[in-house]
Amino acid sequence: MKALRTDKIWAPQPTSWWHEALVELWDHLPGVAVLSLAFTLGTLPAWLTLWWGWVWLCLPLLVLLVAPAWALLLWSEARLCRYEACVPGPWRLWARASGLGAVCAFPLCALLVTLPALSGPEVAGIAWVGLAADIVGVCLAWCLASYGFPLLVLQGWPWRRAVVGAMALASRHVVYTLGLLSLCVGCCVLLLLVSSGLMFFLPGVYGMFSLVVCLRSLEAEMGGGT
């Protein structure tokens, strides 16, 4: 699917996905900043429960609050950039985003169950195997979140189809996936080492990059780009 640009014609066309994402980010920086601020404020209860250590309370909030808010942020950024976005309605968007969020949260639940088994004086070998499996699951959940939520808003797919599509795109376009992973790690490092206040801006940045990556991947699948 091509990105629909009704406000201007690109000349020349951006040569890479990160170039295109940076151009879009710069062209719509005030709007992205406002949307990112609204996302963080709207999902503040989830982050506060995580900050206070109430991890098991944070998980349902991630599914019911953060996931729909993230889908809404991506949809708003897509509209801001004049990309084609498909959202059937607020309730259906919430249901689809929550369904995808529940799939992404499952590996986190498994990891939380495994971690207490590693705190004893003697750790069984099966616990380390479980930890490795949980880490792989968390990585897969990240792939689902990075590609699946853009597919919800760009293609209007149900969450089950978005799960399949996200895994297919993530595995077929490894360069894009590694680029997004590097950006995600960089954002986490900035939050931990520079300032947690960047949480009010970085979600919009990552959302813009994930939208561009998803669009580029879809275009490549359709033979319209690389």
PDB file of N, CA and C in Angstrom, residues 145-221:
ATOM      1  N   ALA A 145       4.175  -5.736  18.419  1.00  0.00           N
ATOM      2  CA  ALA A 145       3.780  -4.365  18.724  1.00  0.00           C
ATOM      3  C   ALA A 145       4.283  -3.392  17.664  1.00  0.00           C
ATOM      4  N   SER A 146       5.501  -3.602  17.175  1.00  0.00           N
ATOM      5  CA  SER A 146       6.115  -2.659  16.239  1.00  0.00           C
ATOM      6  C   SER A 146       5.463  -2.701  14.865  1.00  0.00           C
ATOM      7  N   TYR A 147       5.012  -3.876  14.440  1.00  0.00           N
ATOM      8  CA  TYR A 147       4.374  -4.009  13.133  1.00  0.00           C
ATOM      9  C   TYR A 147       2.857  -4.163  13.231  1.00  0.00           C
ATOM     10  N   GLY A 148       2.381  -4.815  14.288  1.00  0.00           N
ATOM     11  CA  GLY A 148       0.964  -5.128  14.375  1.00  0.00           C
ATOM     12  C   GLY A 148       0.075  -3.906  14.545  1.00  0.00           C
ATOM     13  N   PHE A 149       0.472  -2.991  15.428  1.00  0.00           N
ATOM     14  CA  PHE A 149      -0.357  -1.805  15.643  1.00  0.00           C
ATOM     15  C   PHE A 149      -0.410  -0.898  14.418  1.00  0.00           C
ATOM     16  N   PRO A 150       0.701  -0.673  13.693  1.00  0.00           N
ATOM     17  CA  PRO A 150       0.568   0.063  12.432  1.00  0.00           C
ATOM     18  C   PRO A 150      -0.360  -0.624  11.434  1.00  0.00           C
ATOM     19  N   LEU A 151      -0.345  -1.966  11.398  1.00  0.00           N
ATOM     20  CA  LEU A 151      -1.246  -2.675  10.491  1.00  0.00           C
ATOM     21  C   LEU A 151      -2.705  -2.466  10.881  1.00  0.00           C
ATOM     22  N   LEU A 152      -2.980  -2.352  12.167  1.00  0.00           N
ATOM     23  CA  LEU A 152      -4.355  -2.100  12.610  1.00  0.00           C
ATOM     24  C   LEU A 152      -4.889  -0.797  12.034  1.00  0.00           C
ATOM     25  N   VAL A 153      -4.053   0.240  12.035  1.00  0.00           N
ATOM     26  CA  VAL A 153      -4.538   1.561  11.631  1.00  0.00           C
ATOM     27  C   VAL A 153      -4.341   1.823  10.139  1.00  0.00           C
ATOM     28  N   LEU A 154      -3.335   1.215   9.526  1.00  0.00           N
ATOM     29  CA  LEU A 154      -3.079   1.453   8.109  1.00  0.00           C
ATOM     30  C   LEU A 154      -3.906   0.544   7.213  1.00  0.00           C
ATOM     31  N   GLN A 155      -4.140  -0.684   7.661  1.00  0.00           N
ATOM     32  CA  GLN A 155      -4.878  -1.648   6.857  1.00  0.00           C
ATOM     33  C   GLN A 155      -6.270  -1.941   7.400  1.00  0.00           C
ATOM     34  N   GLY A 156      -6.525  -1.580   8.650  1.00  0.00           N
ATOM     35  CA  GLY A 156      -7.825  -1.863   9.237  1.00  0.00           C
ATOM     36  C   GLY A 156      -8.067  -3.334   9.494  1.00  0.00           C
ATOM     37  N   TRP A 157      -6.995  -4.081   9.727  1.00  0.00           N
ATOM     38  CA  TRP A 157      -7.126  -5.528   9.929  1.00  0.00           C
ATOM     39  C   TRP A 157      -7.614  -5.854  11.332  1.00  0.00           C
ATOM     40  N   PRO A 158      -8.294  -6.985  11.510  1.00  0.00           N
ATOM     41  CA  PRO A 158      -8.555  -7.508  12.856  1.00  0.00           C
ATOM     42  C   PRO A 158      -7.240  -7.896  13.521  1.00  0.00           C
ATOM     43  N   TRP A 159      -7.262  -8.003  14.844  1.00  0.00           N
ATOM     44  CA  TRP A 159      -5.998  -8.217  15.544  1.00  0.00           C
ATOM     45  C   TRP A 159      -5.379  -9.566  15.216  1.00  0.00           C
ATOM     46  N   ARG A 160      -6.197 -10.583  14.929  1.00  0.00           N
ATOM     47  CA  ARG A 160      -5.628 -11.894  14.591  1.00  0.00           C
ATOM     48  C   ARG A 160      -4.853 -11.828  13.280  1.00  0.00           C
ATOM     49  N   ARG A 161      -5.413 -11.158  12.303  1.00  0.00           N
ATOM     50  CA  ARG A 161      -4.709 -11.009  11.030  1.00  0.00           C
ATOM     51  C   ARG A 161      -3.485 -10.124  11.194  1.00  0.00           C
ATOM     52  N   ALA A 162      -3.586  -9.116  12.061  1.00  0.00           N
ATOM     53  CA  ALA A 162      -2.435  -8.247  12.309  1.00  0.00           C
ATOM     54  C   ALA A 162      -1.288  -9.017  12.949  1.00  0.00           C
ATOM     55  N   VAL A 163      -1.603  -9.997  13.810  1.00  0.00           N
ATOM     56  CA  VAL A 163      -0.554 -10.825  14.419  1.00  0.00           C
ATOM     57  C   VAL A 163       0.210 -11.583  13.344  1.00  0.00           C
ATOM     58  N   VAL A 164      -0.521 -12.220  12.436  1.00  0.00           N
ATOM     59  CA  VAL A 164       0.122 -12.984  11.363  1.00  0.00           C
ATOM     60  C   VAL A 164       0.917 -12.056  10.451  1.00  0.00           C
ATOM     61  N   GLY A 165       0.317 -10.931  10.074  1.00  0.00           N
ATOM     62  CA  GLY A 165       1.006  -9.992   9.199  1.00  0.00           C
ATOM     63  C   GLY A 165       2.243  -9.393   9.833  1.00  0.00           C
ATOM     64  N   ALA A 166       2.172  -9.100  11.122  1.00  0.00           N
ATOM     65  CA  ALA A 166       3.324  -8.515  11.809  1.00  0.00           C
ATOM     66  C   ALA A 166       4.499  -9.477  11.834  1.00  0.00           C
ATOM     67  N   MET A 167       4.247 -10.735  12.142  1.00  0.00           N
ATOM     68  CA  MET A 167       5.332 -11.706  12.182  1.00  0.00           C
ATOM     69  C   MET A 167       5.912 -11.934  10.795  1.00  0.00           C
ATOM     70  N   ALA A 168       5.059 -11.911   9.773  1.00  0.00           N
ATOM     71  CA  ALA A 168       5.552 -12.084   8.407  1.00  0.00           C
ATOM     72  C   ALA A 168       6.441 -10.915   7.995  1.00  0.00           C
ATOM     73  N   LEU A 169       6.002  -9.695   8.256  1.00  0.00           N
ATOM     74  CA  LEU A 169       6.797  -8.524   7.880  1.00  0.00           C
ATOM     75  C   LEU A 169       8.098  -8.460   8.665  1.00  0.00           C
ATOM     76  N   ALA A 170       8.034  -8.761   9.959  1.00  0.00           N
ATOM     77  CA  ALA A 170       9.241  -8.693  10.787  1.00  0.00           C
ATOM     78  C   ALA A 170      10.287  -9.701  10.337  1.00  0.00           C
ATOM     79  N   SER A 171       9.854 -10.872   9.882  1.00  0.00           N
ATOM     80  CA  SER A 171      10.804 -11.910   9.471  1.00  0.00           C
ATOM     81  C   SER A 171      11.311 -11.701   8.053  1.00  0.00           C
ATOM     82  N   ARG A 172      10.512 -11.092   7.201  1.00  0.00           N
ATOM     83  CA  ARG A 172      10.912 -10.904   5.809  1.00  0.00           C
ATOM     84  C   ARG A 172      11.748  -9.649   5.599  1.00  0.00           C
ATOM     85  N   HIS A 173      11.608  -8.680   6.469  1.00  0.00           N
ATOM     86  CA  HIS A 173      12.318  -7.407   6.317  1.00  0.00           C
ATOM     87  C   HIS A 173      13.183  -7.192   7.557  1.00  0.00           C
ATOM     88  N   VAL A 174      14.247  -7.972   7.619  1.00  0.00           N
ATOM     89  CA  VAL A 174      15.094  -8.003   8.813  1.00  0.00           C
ATOM     90  C   VAL A 174      15.797  -6.665   9.027  1.00  0.00           C
ATOM     91  N   VAL A 175      16.183  -6.005   7.944  1.00  0.00           N
ATOM     92  CA  VAL A 175      16.877  -4.718   8.078  1.00  0.00           C
ATOM     93  C   VAL A 175      15.974  -3.703   8.770  1.00  0.00           C
ATOM     94  N   TYR A 176      14.722  -3.630   8.350  1.00  0.00           N
ATOM     95  CA  TYR A 176      13.778  -2.728   9.003  1.00  0.00           C
ATOM     96  C   TYR A 176      13.592  -3.102  10.470  1.00  0.00           C
ATOM     97  N   THR A 177      13.464  -4.401  10.729  1.00  0.00           N
ATOM     98  CA  THR A 177      13.245  -4.862  12.099  1.00  0.00           C
ATOM     99  C   THR A 177      14.424  -4.520  12.996  1.00  0.00           C
ATOM    100  N   LEU A 178      15.639  -4.751  12.501  1.00  0.00           N
ATOM    101  CA  LEU A 178      16.828  -4.417  13.291  1.00  0.00           C
ATOM    102  C   LEU A 178      16.948  -2.911  13.492  1.00  0.00           C
ATOM    103  N   GLY A 179      16.559  -2.148  12.489  1.00  0.00           N
ATOM    104  CA  GLY A 179      16.585  -0.697  12.644  1.00  0.00           C
ATOM    105  C   GLY A 179      15.630  -0.221  13.718  1.00  0.00           C
ATOM    106  N   LEU A 180      14.415  -0.777  13.727  1.00  0.00           N
ATOM    107  CA  LEU A 180      13.456  -0.425  14.774  1.00  0.00           C
ATOM    108  C   LEU A 180      13.935  -0.873  16.145  1.00  0.00           C
ATOM    109  N   LEU A 181      14.560  -2.049  16.194  1.00  0.00           N
ATOM    110  CA  LEU A 181      15.085  -2.539  17.470  1.00  0.00           C
ATOM    111  C   LEU A 181      16.164  -1.606  18.005  1.00  0.00           C
ATOM    112  N   SER A 182      17.048  -1.145  17.125  1.00  0.00           N
ATOM    113  CA  SER A 182      18.094  -0.208  17.545  1.00  0.00           C
ATOM    114  C   SER A 182      17.487   1.086  18.067  1.00  0.00           C
ATOM    115  N   LEU A 183      16.449   1.564  17.378  1.00  0.00           N
ATOM    116  CA  LEU A 183      15.785   2.788  17.828  1.00  0.00           C
ATOM    117  C   LEU A 183      15.118   2.579  19.180  1.00  0.00           C
ATOM    118  N   CYS A 184      14.479   1.432  19.375  1.00  0.00           N
ATOM    119  CA  CYS A 184      13.823   1.132  20.653  1.00  0.00           C
ATOM    120  C   CYS A 184      14.835   1.086  21.786  1.00  0.00           C
ATOM    121  N   VAL A 185      15.963   0.412  21.550  1.00  0.00           N
ATOM    122  CA  VAL A 185      17.011   0.352  22.573  1.00  0.00           C
ATOM    123  C   VAL A 185      17.548   1.747  22.867  1.00  0.00           C
ATOM    124  N   GLY A 186      17.747   2.541  21.820  1.00  0.00           N
ATOM    125  CA  GLY A 186      18.230   3.902  22.021  1.00  0.00           C
ATOM    126  C   GLY A 186      17.270   4.741  22.842  1.00  0.00           C
ATOM    127  N   CYS A 187      15.969   4.601  22.581  1.00  0.00           N
ATOM    128  CA  CYS A 187      14.972   5.344  23.361  1.00  0.00           C
ATOM    129  C   CYS A 187      14.991   4.917  24.826  1.00  0.00           C
ATOM    130  N   CYS A 188      15.130   3.620  25.066  1.00  0.00           N
ATOM    131  CA  CYS A 188      15.188   3.128  26.450  1.00  0.00           C
ATOM    132  C   CYS A 188      16.420   3.655  27.170  1.00  0.00           C
ATOM    133  N   VAL A 189      17.549   3.699  26.469  1.00  0.00           N
ATOM    134  CA  VAL A 189      18.780   4.227  27.068  1.00  0.00           C
ATOM    135  C   VAL A 189      18.612   5.698  27.417  1.00  0.00           C
ATOM    136  N   LEU A 190      17.993   6.463  26.526  1.00  0.00           N
ATOM    137  CA  LEU A 190      17.763   7.881  26.804  1.00  0.00           C
ATOM    138  C   LEU A 190      16.859   8.064  28.022  1.00  0.00           C
ATOM    139  N   LEU A 191      15.824   7.243  28.126  1.00  0.00           N
ATOM    140  CA  LEU A 191      14.921   7.344  29.273  1.00  0.00           C
ATOM    141  C   LEU A 191      15.623   7.018  30.580  1.00  0.00           C
ATOM    142  N   LEU A 192      16.503   6.026  30.551  1.00  0.00           N
ATOM    143  CA  LEU A 192      17.168   5.583  31.777  1.00  0.00           C
ATOM    144  C   LEU A 192      18.331   6.482  32.169  1.00  0.00           C
ATOM    145  N   LEU A 193      19.080   6.971  31.191  1.00  0.00           N
ATOM    146  CA  LEU A 193      20.322   7.685  31.490  1.00  0.00           C
ATOM    147  C   LEU A 193      20.209   9.198  31.376  1.00  0.00           C
ATOM    148  N   VAL A 194      19.273   9.685  30.603  1.00  0.00           N
ATOM    149  CA  VAL A 194      19.167  11.137  30.400  1.00  0.00           C
ATOM    150  C   VAL A 194      18.046  11.709  31.261  1.00  0.00           C
ATOM    151  N   SER A 195      16.812  11.371  30.927  1.00  0.00           N
ATOM    152  CA  SER A 195      15.684  11.905  31.697  1.00  0.00           C
ATOM    153  C   SER A 195      14.432  11.106  31.391  1.00  0.00           C
ATOM    154  N   SER A 196      13.691  10.762  32.432  1.00  0.00           N
ATOM    155  CA  SER A 196      12.409  10.092  32.226  1.00  0.00           C
ATOM    156  C   SER A 196      11.380  11.037  31.614  1.00  0.00           C
ATOM    157  N   GLY A 197      11.656  12.338  31.644  1.00  0.00           N
ATOM    158  CA  GLY A 197      10.760  13.299  31.026  1.00  0.00           C
ATOM    159  C   GLY A 197      10.666  13.152  29.524  1.00  0.00           C
ATOM    160  N   LEU A 198      11.648  12.477  28.909  1.00  0.00           N
ATOM    161  CA  LEU A 198      11.587  12.222  27.474  1.00  0.00           C
ATOM    162  C   LEU A 198      10.424  11.314  27.107  1.00  0.00           C
ATOM    163  N   MET A 199       9.826  10.678  28.118  1.00  0.00           N
ATOM    164  CA  MET A 199       8.660   9.842  27.872  1.00  0.00           C
ATOM    165  C   MET A 199       7.512  10.651  27.283  1.00  0.00           C
ATOM    166  N   PHE A 200       7.543  11.964  27.457  1.00  0.00           N
ATOM    167  CA  PHE A 200       6.494  12.816  26.909  1.00  0.00           C
ATOM    168  C   PHE A 200       6.706  13.117  25.430  1.00  0.00           C
ATOM    169  N   PHE A 201       7.837  12.695  24.859  1.00  0.00           N
ATOM    170  CA  PHE A 201       8.115  12.985  23.450  1.00  0.00           C
ATOM    171  C   PHE A 201       8.502  11.748  22.639  1.00  0.00           C
ATOM    172  N   LEU A 202       9.266  10.839  23.235  1.00  0.00           N
ATOM    173  CA  LEU A 202       9.808   9.705  22.490  1.00  0.00           C
ATOM    174  C   LEU A 202       8.744   8.753  21.929  1.00  0.00           C
ATOM    175  N   PRO A 203       7.597   8.542  22.584  1.00  0.00           N
ATOM    176  CA  PRO A 203       6.599   7.658  21.962  1.00  0.00           C
ATOM    177  C   PRO A 203       6.171   8.116  20.578  1.00  0.00           C
ATOM    178  N   GLY A 204       6.017   9.419  20.404  1.00  0.00           N
ATOM    179  CA  GLY A 204       5.653   9.922  19.087  1.00  0.00           C
ATOM    180  C   GLY A 204       6.736   9.696  18.057  1.00  0.00           C
ATOM    181  N   VAL A 205       7.994   9.802  18.480  1.00  0.00           N
ATOM    182  CA  VAL A 205       9.121   9.563  17.573  1.00  0.00           C
ATOM    183  C   VAL A 205       9.135   8.107  17.128  1.00  0.00           C
ATOM    184  N   TYR A 206       9.038   7.205  18.090  1.00  0.00           N
ATOM    185  CA  TYR A 206       9.060   5.784  17.741  1.00  0.00           C
ATOM    186  C   TYR A 206       7.839   5.409  16.901  1.00  0.00           C
ATOM    187  N   GLY A 207       6.696   5.998  17.215  1.00  0.00           N
ATOM    188  CA  GLY A 207       5.500   5.725  16.433  1.00  0.00           C
ATOM    189  C   GLY A 207       5.650   6.139  14.986  1.00  0.00           C
ATOM    190  N   MET A 208       6.274   7.293  14.739  1.00  0.00           N
ATOM    191  CA  MET A 208       6.484   7.747  13.373  1.00  0.00           C
ATOM    192  C   MET A 208       7.382   6.783  12.611  1.00  0.00           C
ATOM    193  N   PHE A 209       8.466   6.342  13.245  1.00  0.00           N
ATOM    194  CA  PHE A 209       9.372   5.408  12.586  1.00  0.00           C
ATOM    195  C   PHE A 209       8.683   4.076  12.311  1.00  0.00           C
ATOM    196  N   SER A 210       7.876   3.597  13.246  1.00  0.00           N
ATOM    197  CA  SER A 210       7.201   2.315  13.032  1.00  0.00           C
ATOM    198  C   SER A 210       6.182   2.411  11.903  1.00  0.00           C
ATOM    199  N   LEU A 211       5.516   3.551  11.764  1.00  0.00           N
ATOM    200  CA  LEU A 211       4.591   3.740  10.652  1.00  0.00           C
ATOM    201  C   LEU A 211       5.316   3.687   9.319  1.00  0.00           C
ATOM    202  N   VAL A 212       6.434   4.402   9.220  1.00  0.00           N
ATOM    203  CA  VAL A 212       7.190   4.434   7.968  1.00  0.00           C
ATOM    204  C   VAL A 212       7.726   3.051   7.633  1.00  0.00           C
ATOM    205  N   VAL A 213       8.242   2.347   8.629  1.00  0.00           N
ATOM    206  CA  VAL A 213       8.761   0.995   8.396  1.00  0.00           C
ATOM    207  C   VAL A 213       7.645   0.076   7.911  1.00  0.00           C
ATOM    208  N   CYS A 214       6.482   0.152   8.521  1.00  0.00           N
ATOM    209  CA  CYS A 214       5.377  -0.697   8.112  1.00  0.00           C
ATOM    210  C   CYS A 214       4.946  -0.382   6.681  1.00  0.00           C
ATOM    211  N   LEU A 215       4.877   0.898   6.346  1.00  0.00           N
ATOM    212  CA  LEU A 215       4.512   1.286   4.986  1.00  0.00           C
ATOM    213  C   LEU A 215       5.538   0.795   3.977  1.00  0.00           C
ATOM    214  N   ARG A 216       6.815   0.981   4.282  1.00  0.00           N
ATOM    215  CA  ARG A 216       7.871   0.507   3.389  1.00  0.00           C
ATOM    216  C   ARG A 216       7.791  -1.007   3.213  1.00  0.00           C
ATOM    217  N   SER A 217       7.537  -1.725   4.290  1.00  0.00           N
ATOM    218  CA  SER A 217       7.445  -3.184   4.217  1.00  0.00           C
ATOM    219  C   SER A 217       6.258  -3.614   3.361  1.00  0.00           C
ATOM    220  N   LEU A 218       5.124  -2.948   3.531  1.00  0.00           N
ATOM    221  CA  LEU A 218       3.953  -3.278   2.728  1.00  0.00           C
ATOM    222  C   LEU A 218       4.191  -2.979   1.258  1.00  0.00           C
ATOM    223  N   GLU A 219       4.844  -1.868   0.968  1.00  0.00           N
ATOM    224  CA  GLU A 219       5.154  -1.535  -0.416  1.00  0.00           C
ATOM    225  C   GLU A 219       6.077  -2.571  -1.036  1.00  0.00           C
ATOM    226  N   ALA A 220       7.051  -3.035  -0.265  1.00  0.00           N
ATOM    227  CA  ALA A 220       7.958  -4.068  -0.767  1.00  0.00           C
ATOM    228  C   ALA A 220       7.210  -5.371  -1.037  1.00  0.00           C
ATOM    229  N   GLU A 221       6.261  -5.716  -0.165  1.00  0.00           N
ATOM    230  CA  GLU A 221       5.481  -6.935  -0.370  1.00  0.00           C
ATOM    231  C   GLU A 221       4.629  -6.846  -1.626  1.00  0.00           C
TER     232      GLU A 221
END
